[in-house]
mmCIF file of C-alpha atoms and ligand atoms in Angstrom:
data_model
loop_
_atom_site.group_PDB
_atom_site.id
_atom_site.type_symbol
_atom_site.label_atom_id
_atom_site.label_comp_id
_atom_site.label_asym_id
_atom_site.label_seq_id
_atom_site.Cartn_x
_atom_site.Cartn_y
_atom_site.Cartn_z
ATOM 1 C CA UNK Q 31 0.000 0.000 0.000
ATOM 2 C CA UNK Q 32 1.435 3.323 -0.948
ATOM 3 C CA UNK Q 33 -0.535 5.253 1.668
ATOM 4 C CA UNK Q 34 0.952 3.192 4.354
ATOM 5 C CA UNK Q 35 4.277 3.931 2.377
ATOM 6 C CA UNK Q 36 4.269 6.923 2.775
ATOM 7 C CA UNK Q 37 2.709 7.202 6.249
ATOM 8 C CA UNK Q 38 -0.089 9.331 5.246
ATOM 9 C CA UNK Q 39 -3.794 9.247 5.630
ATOM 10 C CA UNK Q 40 -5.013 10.824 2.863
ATOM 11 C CA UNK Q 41 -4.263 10.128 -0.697
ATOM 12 C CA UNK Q 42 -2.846 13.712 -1.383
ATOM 13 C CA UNK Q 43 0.027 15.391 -1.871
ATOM 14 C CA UNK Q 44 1.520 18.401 -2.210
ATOM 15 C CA UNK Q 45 3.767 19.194 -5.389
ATOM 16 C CA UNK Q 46 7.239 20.342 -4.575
ATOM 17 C CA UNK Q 47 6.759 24.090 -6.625
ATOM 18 C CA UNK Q 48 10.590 25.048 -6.987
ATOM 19 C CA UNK Q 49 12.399 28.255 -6.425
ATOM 20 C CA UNK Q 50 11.274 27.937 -2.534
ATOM 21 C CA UNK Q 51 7.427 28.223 -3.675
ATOM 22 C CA UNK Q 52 6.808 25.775 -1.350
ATOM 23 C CA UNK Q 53 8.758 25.743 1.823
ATOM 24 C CA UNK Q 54 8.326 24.508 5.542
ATOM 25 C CA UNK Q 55 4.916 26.353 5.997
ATOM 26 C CA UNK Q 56 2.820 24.724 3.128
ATOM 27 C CA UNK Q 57 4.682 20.980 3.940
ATOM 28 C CA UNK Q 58 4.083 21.049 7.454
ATOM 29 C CA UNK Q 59 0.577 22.305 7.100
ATOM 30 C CA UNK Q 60 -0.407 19.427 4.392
ATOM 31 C CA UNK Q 61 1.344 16.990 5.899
ATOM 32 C CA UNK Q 62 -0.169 17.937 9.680
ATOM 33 C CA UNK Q 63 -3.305 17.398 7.803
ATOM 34 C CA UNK Q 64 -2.560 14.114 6.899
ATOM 35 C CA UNK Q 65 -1.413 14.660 3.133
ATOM 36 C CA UNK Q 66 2.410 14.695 2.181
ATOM 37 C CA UNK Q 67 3.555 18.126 2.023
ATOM 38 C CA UNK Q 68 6.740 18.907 -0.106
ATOM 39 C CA UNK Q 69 9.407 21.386 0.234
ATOM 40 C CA UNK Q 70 11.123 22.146 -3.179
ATOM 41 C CA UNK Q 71 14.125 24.400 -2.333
ATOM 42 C CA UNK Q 72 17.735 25.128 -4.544
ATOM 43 C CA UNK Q 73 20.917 24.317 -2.723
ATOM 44 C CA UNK Q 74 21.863 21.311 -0.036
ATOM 45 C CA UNK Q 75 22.137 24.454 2.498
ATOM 46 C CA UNK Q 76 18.517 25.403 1.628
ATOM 47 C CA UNK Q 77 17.503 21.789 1.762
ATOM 48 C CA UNK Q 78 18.920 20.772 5.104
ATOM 49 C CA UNK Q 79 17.168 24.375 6.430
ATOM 50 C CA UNK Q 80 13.896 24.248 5.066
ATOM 51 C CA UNK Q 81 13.699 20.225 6.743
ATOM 52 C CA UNK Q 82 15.094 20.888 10.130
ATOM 53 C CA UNK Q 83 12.321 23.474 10.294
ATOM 54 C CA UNK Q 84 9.987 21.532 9.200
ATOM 55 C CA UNK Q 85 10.953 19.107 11.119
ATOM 56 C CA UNK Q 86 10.777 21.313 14.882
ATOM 57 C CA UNK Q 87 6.912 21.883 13.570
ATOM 58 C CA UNK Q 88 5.879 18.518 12.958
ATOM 59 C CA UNK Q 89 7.008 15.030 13.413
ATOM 60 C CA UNK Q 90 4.027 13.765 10.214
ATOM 61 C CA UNK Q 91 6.314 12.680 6.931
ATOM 62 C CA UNK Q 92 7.796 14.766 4.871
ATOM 63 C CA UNK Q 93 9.374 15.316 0.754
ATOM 64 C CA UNK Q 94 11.652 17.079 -0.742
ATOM 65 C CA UNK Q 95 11.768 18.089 -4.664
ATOM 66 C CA UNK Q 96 14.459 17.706 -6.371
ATOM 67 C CA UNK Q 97 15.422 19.266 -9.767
ATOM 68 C CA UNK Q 98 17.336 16.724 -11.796
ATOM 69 C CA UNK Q 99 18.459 19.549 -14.233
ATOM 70 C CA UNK Q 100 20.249 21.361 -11.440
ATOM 71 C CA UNK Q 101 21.020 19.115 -8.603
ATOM 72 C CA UNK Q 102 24.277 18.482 -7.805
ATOM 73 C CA UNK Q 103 25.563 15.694 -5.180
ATOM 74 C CA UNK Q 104 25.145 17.230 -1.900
ATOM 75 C CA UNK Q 105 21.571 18.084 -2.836
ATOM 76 C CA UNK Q 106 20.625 14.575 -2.708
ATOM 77 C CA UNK Q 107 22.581 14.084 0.239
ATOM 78 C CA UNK Q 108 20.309 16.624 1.841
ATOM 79 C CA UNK Q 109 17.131 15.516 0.402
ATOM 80 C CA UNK Q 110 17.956 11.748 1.849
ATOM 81 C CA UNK Q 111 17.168 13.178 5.055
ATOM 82 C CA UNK Q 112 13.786 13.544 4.251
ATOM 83 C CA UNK Q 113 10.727 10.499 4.086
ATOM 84 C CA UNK Q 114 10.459 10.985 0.617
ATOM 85 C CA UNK Q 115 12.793 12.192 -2.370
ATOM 86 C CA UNK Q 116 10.681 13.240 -5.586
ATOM 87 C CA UNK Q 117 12.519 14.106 -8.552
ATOM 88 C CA UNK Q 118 11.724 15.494 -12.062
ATOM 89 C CA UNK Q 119 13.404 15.700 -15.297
ATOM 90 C CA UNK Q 120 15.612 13.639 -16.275
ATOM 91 C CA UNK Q 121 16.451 10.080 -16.242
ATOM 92 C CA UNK Q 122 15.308 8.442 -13.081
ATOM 93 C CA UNK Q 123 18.413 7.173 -11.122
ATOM 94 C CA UNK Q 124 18.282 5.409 -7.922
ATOM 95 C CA UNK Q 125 20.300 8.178 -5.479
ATOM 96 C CA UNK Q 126 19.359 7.011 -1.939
ATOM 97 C CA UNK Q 127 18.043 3.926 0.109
ATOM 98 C CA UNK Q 128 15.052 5.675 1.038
ATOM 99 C CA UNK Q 129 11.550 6.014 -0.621
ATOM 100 C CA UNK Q 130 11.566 7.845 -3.953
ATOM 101 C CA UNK Q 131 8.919 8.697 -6.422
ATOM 102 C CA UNK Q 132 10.102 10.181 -9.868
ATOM 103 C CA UNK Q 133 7.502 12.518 -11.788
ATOM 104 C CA UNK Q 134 7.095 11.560 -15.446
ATOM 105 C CA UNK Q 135 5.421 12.527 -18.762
ATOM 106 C CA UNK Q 136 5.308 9.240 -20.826
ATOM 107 C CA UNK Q 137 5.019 5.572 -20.421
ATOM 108 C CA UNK Q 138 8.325 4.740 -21.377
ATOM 109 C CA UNK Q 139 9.969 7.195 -19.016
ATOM 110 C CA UNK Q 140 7.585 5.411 -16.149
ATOM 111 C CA UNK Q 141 9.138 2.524 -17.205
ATOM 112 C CA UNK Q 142 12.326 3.952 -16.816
ATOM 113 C CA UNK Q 143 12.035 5.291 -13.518
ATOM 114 C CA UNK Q 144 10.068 1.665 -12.435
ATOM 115 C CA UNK Q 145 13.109 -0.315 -13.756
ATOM 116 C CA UNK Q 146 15.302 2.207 -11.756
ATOM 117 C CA UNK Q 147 13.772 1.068 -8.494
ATOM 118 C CA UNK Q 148 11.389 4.354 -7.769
ATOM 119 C CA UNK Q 149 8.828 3.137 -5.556
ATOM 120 C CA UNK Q 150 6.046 5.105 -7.444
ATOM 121 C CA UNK Q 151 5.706 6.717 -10.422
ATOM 122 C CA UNK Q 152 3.778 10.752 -10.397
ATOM 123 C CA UNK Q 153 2.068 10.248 -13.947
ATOM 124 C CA UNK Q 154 1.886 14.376 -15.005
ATOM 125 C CA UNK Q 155 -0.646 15.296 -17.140
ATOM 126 C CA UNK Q 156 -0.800 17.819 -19.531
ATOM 127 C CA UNK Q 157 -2.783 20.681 -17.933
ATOM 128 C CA UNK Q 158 -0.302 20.613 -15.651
ATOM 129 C CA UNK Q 159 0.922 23.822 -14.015
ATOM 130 C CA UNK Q 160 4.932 24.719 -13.783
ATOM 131 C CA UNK Q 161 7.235 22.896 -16.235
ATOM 132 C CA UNK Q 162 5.379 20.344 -18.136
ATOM 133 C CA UNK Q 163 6.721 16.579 -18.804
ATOM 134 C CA UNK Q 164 4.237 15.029 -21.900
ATOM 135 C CA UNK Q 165 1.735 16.008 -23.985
ATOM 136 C CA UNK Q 166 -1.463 14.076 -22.753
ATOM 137 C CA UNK Q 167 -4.236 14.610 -20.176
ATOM 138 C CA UNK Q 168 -3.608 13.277 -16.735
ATOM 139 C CA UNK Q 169 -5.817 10.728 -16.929
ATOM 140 C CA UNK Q 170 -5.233 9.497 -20.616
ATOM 141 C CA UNK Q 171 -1.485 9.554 -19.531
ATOM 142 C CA UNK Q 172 -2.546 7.311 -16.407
ATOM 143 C CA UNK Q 173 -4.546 4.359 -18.468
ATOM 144 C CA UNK Q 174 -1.628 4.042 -20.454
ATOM 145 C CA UNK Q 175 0.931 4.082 -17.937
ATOM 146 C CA UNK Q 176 -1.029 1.408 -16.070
ATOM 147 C CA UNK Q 177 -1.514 -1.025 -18.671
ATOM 148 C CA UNK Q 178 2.466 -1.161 -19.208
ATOM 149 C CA UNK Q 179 3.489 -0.916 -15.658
ATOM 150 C CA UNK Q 180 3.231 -4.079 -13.813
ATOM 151 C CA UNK Q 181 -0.553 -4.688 -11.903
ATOM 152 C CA UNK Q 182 -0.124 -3.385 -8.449
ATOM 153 C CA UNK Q 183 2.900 -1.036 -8.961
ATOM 154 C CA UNK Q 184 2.094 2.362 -7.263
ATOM 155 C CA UNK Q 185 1.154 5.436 -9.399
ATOM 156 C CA UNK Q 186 0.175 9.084 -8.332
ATOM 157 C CA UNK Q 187 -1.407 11.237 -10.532
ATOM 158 C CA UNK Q 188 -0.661 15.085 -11.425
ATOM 159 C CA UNK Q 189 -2.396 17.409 -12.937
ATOM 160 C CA UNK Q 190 -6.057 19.041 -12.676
ATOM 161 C CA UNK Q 191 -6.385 18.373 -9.484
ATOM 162 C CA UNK Q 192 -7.908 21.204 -7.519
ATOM 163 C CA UNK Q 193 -11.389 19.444 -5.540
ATOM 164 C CA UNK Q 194 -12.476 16.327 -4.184
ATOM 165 C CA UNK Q 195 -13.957 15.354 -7.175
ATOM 166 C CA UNK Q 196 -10.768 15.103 -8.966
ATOM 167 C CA UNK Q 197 -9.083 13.521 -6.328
ATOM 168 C CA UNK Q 198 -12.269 10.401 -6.185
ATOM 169 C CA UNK Q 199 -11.740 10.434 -10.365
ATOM 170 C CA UNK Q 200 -8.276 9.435 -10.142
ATOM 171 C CA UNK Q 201 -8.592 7.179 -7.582
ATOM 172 C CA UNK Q 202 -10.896 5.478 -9.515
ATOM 173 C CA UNK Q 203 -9.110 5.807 -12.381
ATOM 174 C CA UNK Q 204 -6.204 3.234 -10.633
ATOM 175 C CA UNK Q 205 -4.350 6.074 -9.590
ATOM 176 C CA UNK Q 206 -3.176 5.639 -5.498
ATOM 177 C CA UNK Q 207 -3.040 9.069 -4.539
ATOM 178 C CA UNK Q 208 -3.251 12.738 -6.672
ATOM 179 C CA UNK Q 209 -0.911 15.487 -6.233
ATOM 180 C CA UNK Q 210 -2.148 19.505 -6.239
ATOM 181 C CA UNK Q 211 0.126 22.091 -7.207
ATOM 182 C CA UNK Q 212 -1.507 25.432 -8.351
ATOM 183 C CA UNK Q 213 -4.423 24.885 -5.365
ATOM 184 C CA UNK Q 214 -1.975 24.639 -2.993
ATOM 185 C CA UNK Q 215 0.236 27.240 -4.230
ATOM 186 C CA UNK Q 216 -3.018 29.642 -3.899
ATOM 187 C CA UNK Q 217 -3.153 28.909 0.238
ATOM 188 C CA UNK Q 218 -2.359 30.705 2.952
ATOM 189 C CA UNK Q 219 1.402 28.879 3.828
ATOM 190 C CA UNK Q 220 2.381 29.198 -0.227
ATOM 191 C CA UNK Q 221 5.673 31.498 -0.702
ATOM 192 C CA UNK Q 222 4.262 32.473 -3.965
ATOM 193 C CA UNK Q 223 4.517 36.478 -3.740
ATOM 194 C CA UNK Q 224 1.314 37.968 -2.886
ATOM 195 C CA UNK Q 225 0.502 39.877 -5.809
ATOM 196 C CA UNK Q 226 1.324 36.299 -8.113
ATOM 197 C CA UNK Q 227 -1.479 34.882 -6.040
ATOM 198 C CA UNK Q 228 -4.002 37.282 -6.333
ATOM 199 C CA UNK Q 229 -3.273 37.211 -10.635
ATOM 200 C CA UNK Q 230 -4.027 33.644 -10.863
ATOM 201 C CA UNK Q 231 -7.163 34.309 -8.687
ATOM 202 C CA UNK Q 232 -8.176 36.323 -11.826
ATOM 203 C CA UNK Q 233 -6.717 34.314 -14.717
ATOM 204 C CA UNK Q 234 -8.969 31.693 -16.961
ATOM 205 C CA UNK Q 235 -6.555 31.259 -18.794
ATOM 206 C CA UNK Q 236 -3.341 29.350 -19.201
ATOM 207 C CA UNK Q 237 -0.132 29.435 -21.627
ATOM 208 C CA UNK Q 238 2.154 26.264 -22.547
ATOM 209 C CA UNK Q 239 5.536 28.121 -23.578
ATOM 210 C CA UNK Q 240 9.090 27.952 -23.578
ATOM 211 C CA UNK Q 241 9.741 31.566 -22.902
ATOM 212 C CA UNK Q 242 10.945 31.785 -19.836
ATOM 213 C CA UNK Q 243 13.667 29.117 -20.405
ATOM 214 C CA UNK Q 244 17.103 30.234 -19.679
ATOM 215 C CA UNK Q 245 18.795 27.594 -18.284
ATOM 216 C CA UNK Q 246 16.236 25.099 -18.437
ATOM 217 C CA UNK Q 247 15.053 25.043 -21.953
ATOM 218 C CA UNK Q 248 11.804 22.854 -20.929
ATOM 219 C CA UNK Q 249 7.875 23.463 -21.817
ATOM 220 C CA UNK Q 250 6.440 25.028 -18.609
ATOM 221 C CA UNK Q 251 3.178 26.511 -18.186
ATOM 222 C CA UNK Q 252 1.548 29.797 -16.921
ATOM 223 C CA UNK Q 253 -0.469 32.785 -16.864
ATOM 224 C CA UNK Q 254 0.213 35.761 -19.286
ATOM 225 C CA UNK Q 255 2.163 39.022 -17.357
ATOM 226 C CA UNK Q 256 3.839 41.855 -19.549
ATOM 227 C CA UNK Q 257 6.430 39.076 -20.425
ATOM 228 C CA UNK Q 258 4.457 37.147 -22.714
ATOM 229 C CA UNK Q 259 2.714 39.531 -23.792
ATOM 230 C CA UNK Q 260 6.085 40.853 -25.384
ATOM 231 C CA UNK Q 261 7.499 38.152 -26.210
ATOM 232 C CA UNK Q 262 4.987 35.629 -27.712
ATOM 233 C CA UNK Q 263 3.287 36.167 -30.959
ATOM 234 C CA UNK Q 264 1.421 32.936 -32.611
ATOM 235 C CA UNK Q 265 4.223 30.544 -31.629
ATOM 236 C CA UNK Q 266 3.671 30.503 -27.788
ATOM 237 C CA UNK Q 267 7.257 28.934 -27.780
ATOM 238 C CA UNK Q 268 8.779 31.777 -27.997
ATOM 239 C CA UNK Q 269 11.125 33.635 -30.728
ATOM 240 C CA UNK Q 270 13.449 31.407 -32.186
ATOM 241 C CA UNK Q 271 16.810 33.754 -31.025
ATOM 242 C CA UNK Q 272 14.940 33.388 -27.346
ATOM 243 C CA UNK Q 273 14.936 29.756 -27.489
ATOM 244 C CA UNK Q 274 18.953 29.323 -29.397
ATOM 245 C CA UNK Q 275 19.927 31.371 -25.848
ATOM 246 C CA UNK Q 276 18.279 29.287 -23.514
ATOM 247 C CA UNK Q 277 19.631 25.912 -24.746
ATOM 248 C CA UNK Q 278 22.869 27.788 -24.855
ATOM 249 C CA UNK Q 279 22.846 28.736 -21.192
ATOM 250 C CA UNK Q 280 21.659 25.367 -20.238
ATOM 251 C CA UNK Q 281 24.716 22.769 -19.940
ATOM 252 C CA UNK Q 282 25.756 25.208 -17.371
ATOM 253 C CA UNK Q 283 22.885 25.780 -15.093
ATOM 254 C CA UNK Q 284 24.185 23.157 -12.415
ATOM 255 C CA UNK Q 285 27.326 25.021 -12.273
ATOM 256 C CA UNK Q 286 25.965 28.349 -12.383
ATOM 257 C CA UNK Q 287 27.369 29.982 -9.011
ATOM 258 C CA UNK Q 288 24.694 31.193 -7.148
ATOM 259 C CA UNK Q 289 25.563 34.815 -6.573
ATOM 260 C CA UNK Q 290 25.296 35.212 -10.484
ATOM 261 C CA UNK Q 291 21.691 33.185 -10.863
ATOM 262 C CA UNK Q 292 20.788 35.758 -8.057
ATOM 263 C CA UNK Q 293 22.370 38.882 -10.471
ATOM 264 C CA UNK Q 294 20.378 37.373 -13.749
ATOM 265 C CA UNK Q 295 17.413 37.163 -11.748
ATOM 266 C CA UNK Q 296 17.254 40.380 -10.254
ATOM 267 C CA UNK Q 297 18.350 41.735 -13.573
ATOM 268 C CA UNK Q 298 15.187 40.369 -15.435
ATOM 269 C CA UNK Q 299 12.928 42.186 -17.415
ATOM 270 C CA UNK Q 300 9.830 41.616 -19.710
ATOM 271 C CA UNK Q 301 12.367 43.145 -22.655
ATOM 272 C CA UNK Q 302 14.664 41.016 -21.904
ATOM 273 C CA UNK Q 303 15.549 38.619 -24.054
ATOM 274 C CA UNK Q 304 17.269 36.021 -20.581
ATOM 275 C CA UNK Q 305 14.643 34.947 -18.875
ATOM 276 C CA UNK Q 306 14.784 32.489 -16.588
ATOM 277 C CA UNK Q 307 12.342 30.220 -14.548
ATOM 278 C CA UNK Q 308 12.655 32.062 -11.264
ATOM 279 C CA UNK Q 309 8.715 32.707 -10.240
ATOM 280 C CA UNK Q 310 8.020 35.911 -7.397
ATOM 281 C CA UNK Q 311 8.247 34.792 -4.353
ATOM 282 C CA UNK Q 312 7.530 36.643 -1.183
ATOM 283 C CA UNK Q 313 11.093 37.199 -0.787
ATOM 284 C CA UNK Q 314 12.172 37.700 -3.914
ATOM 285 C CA UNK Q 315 12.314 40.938 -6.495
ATOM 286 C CA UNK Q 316 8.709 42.235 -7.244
ATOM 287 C CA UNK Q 317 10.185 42.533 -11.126
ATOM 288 C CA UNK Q 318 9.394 39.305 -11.587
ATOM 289 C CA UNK Q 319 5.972 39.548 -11.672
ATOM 290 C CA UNK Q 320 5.977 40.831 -14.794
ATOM 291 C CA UNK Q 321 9.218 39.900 -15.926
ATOM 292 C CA UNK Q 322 9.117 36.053 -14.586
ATOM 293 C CA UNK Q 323 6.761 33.035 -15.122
ATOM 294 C CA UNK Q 324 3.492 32.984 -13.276
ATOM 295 C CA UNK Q 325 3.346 29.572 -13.038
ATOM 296 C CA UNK Q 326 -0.352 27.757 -13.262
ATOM 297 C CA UNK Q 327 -2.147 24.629 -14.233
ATOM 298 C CA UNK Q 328 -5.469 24.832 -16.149
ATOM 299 C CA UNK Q 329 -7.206 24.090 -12.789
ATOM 300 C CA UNK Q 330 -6.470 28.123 -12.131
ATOM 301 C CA UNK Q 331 -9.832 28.659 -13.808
ATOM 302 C CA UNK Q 332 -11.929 26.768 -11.253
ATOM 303 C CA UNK Q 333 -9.949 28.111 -8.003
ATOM 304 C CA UNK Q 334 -11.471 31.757 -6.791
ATOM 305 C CA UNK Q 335 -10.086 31.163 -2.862
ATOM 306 C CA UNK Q 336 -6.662 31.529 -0.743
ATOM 307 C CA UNK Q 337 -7.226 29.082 2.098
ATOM 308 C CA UNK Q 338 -5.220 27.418 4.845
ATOM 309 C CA UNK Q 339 -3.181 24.341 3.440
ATOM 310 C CA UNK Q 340 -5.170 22.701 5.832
ATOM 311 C CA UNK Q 341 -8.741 23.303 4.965
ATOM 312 C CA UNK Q 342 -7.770 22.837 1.021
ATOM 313 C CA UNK Q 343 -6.164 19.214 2.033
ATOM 314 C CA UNK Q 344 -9.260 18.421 3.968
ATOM 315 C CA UNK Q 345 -11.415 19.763 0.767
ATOM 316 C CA UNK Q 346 -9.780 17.036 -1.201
ATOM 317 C CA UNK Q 347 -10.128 14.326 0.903
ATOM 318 C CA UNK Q 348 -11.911 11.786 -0.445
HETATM 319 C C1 FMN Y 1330 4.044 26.976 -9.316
HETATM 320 C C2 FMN Y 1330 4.477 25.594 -9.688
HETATM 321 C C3 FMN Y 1330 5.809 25.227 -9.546
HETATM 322 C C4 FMN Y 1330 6.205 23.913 -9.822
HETATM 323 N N1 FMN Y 1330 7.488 23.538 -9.589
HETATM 324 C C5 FMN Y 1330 7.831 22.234 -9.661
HETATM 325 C C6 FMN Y 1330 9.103 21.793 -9.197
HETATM 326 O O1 FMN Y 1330 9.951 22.581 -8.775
HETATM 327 N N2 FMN Y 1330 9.363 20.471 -9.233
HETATM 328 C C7 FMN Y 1330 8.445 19.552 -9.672
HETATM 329 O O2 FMN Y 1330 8.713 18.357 -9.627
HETATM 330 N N3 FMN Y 1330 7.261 19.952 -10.159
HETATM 331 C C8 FMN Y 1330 6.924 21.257 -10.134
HETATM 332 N N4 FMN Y 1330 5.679 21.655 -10.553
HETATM 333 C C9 FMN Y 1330 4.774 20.676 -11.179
HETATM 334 C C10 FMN Y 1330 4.072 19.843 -10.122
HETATM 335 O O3 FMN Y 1330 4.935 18.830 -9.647
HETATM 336 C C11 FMN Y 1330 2.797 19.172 -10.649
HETATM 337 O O4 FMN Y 1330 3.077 18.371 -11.755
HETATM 338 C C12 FMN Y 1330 1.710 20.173 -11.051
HETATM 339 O O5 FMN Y 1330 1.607 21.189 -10.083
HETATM 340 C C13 FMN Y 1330 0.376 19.488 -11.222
HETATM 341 O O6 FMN Y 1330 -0.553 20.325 -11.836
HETATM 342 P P1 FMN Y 1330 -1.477 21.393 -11.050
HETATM 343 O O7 FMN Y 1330 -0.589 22.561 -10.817
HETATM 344 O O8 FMN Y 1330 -2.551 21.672 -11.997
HETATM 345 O O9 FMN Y 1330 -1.930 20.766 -9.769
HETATM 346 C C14 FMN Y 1330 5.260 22.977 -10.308
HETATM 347 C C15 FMN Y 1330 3.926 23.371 -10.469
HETATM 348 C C16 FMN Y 1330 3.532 24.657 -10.166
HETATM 349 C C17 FMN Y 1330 2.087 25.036 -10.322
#
């Protein structure tokens, strides 16, 4: 059972939403609720911070994201102190003893990560918010995956989840437990800066792009700020140049010291032709509101509320 697995209650959990999105607050308030909540921090320093606080607020399970395009070795040396390691993008490697689920966007890549030794796959749907992995619906994604995984092997589903209902739907769909980004990056305990929050509360609409890719050339998708609007004409890609730079900058984003990633990112603007995935955060420069990626799945539409981690988890019980 992957519930008992992962010592939860209730077949929910929280996505790890990068660039310190989702820190202590939001994974100790999920997981206090009986969900698994999921810090997703850069650095091993950051990592090994964000868990020891979360670990003097609650003594529930806990995961930690982890980046495959940007991890280095003491990352996962970090992240092994946590219940459960969940990594994205890239080819599933076994890096600890300890429970690990790898998010994927396509059977064979859930095969991959299965044949690696991940103890669950996180099958990621299109409508997805934040960087995308494959090109079909959750759900579609999900039947497939569990007619070529072996009967009984555990798989979580991402993706459109943002009320109970969609939580009972992939249950029944085989899935073992669903994972919420965008509702629970629109709570109380999100890091998300508090004018990002309020835009999505407004947004219907989402945008699958490559724009802000500088260092990550990867799909991701969000809602439209004065950056897209600049920037994206009728291919939401992004301009060809745009797209040459990213994948230039990329084989050197691990490496990237992080005094400079903190000079690009502060440097950004919707002109510009660098832009990198760094959302707003609370913390963070206010420039990147416009000048960054809003980050949001499709279920922004249907979500019109910033709640407490806590009641959201308990709205998605099923
Ligand atoms: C704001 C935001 C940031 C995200 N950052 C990450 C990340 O750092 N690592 C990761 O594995 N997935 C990340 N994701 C993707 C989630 O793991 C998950 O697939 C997605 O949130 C599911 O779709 P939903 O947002 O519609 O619930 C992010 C999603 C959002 C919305």
């Amino acid at each position: 059972m992957l519930l008992e697995r992962l010592g939860i209650e209730v077949p929910v959990v929280q996505a790890g939403m990068g660039g310190g999105l989702s820190r202590h607050e939001l994974a100790v308030a999920v997981s206090e609720a009986g969900g698994l909540g999921t810090i997703a921090v850069n650095g091993a320093a950051s990592i090994s911070r964000e868990l020891a606080a979360a670990r003097a607020l609650t003594g529930r399970p806990l995961a930690v994201n982890v980046l495959l395009p940007f991890a280095r070795r003491d990352w996962f040396a970090a992240a092994a102190e946590a219940d459960v390691v969940v990594t994205f993008w890239g080819r599933p490697r076994r890096r600890h003893p300890g429970t690990w689920l790898h998010q994927c966007g396509s059977v064979a890549e859930a095969r991959s990560a299965q044949a690696a030794g991940a103890d669950a796959v996180i099958v990621q749907g299109v409508e997805a918010g934040g960087h995308v992995r494959g090109a079909l619906a959750a759900l579609e994604l999900l039947e497939r995956v569990r007619s070529a995984l072996p009967a009984g092997y555990p798989l979580l589903v991402a993706g459109g989840i943002a009320e109970r209902e969609d939580v009972v739907q992939a249950l029944e769909a085989g899935a073992s437990a669903a994972v919420a980004g965008t509702r629970f990056l629109l709570s109380a305990e999100s890091r998300a800066h508090p004018e990002y929050r309020q835009r999505l509360l407004g947004a219907q609409d989402t945008i699958l792009t490559e724009l802000f890719g500088a260092s990550w050339p990867a799909p991701h998708r969000v809602v439209a700020n004065a950056a897209t609007e600049r920037w994206l004409g009728r291919d939401l890609r992004g301009p060809l140049l745009n797209r040459v730079i990213n994948r230039l900058l990329a084989p050197g984003a691990r490496y990237t010291p992080a005094a400079l990633q903190a000079r690009m990112i502060t440097a950004q603007r919707p002109s510009g032709r660098v832009l990198t995935p760094a959302a707003p955060t609370d913390d963070g420069p206010r420039t990147l509101l416009d000048a960054g990626p809003l980050y949001a799945g499709e279920t922004v539409a249907r979500i019109s509320d910033i709640k407490p981690a806590a009641d959201l988890l308990r709205a998605l019980a099923p």
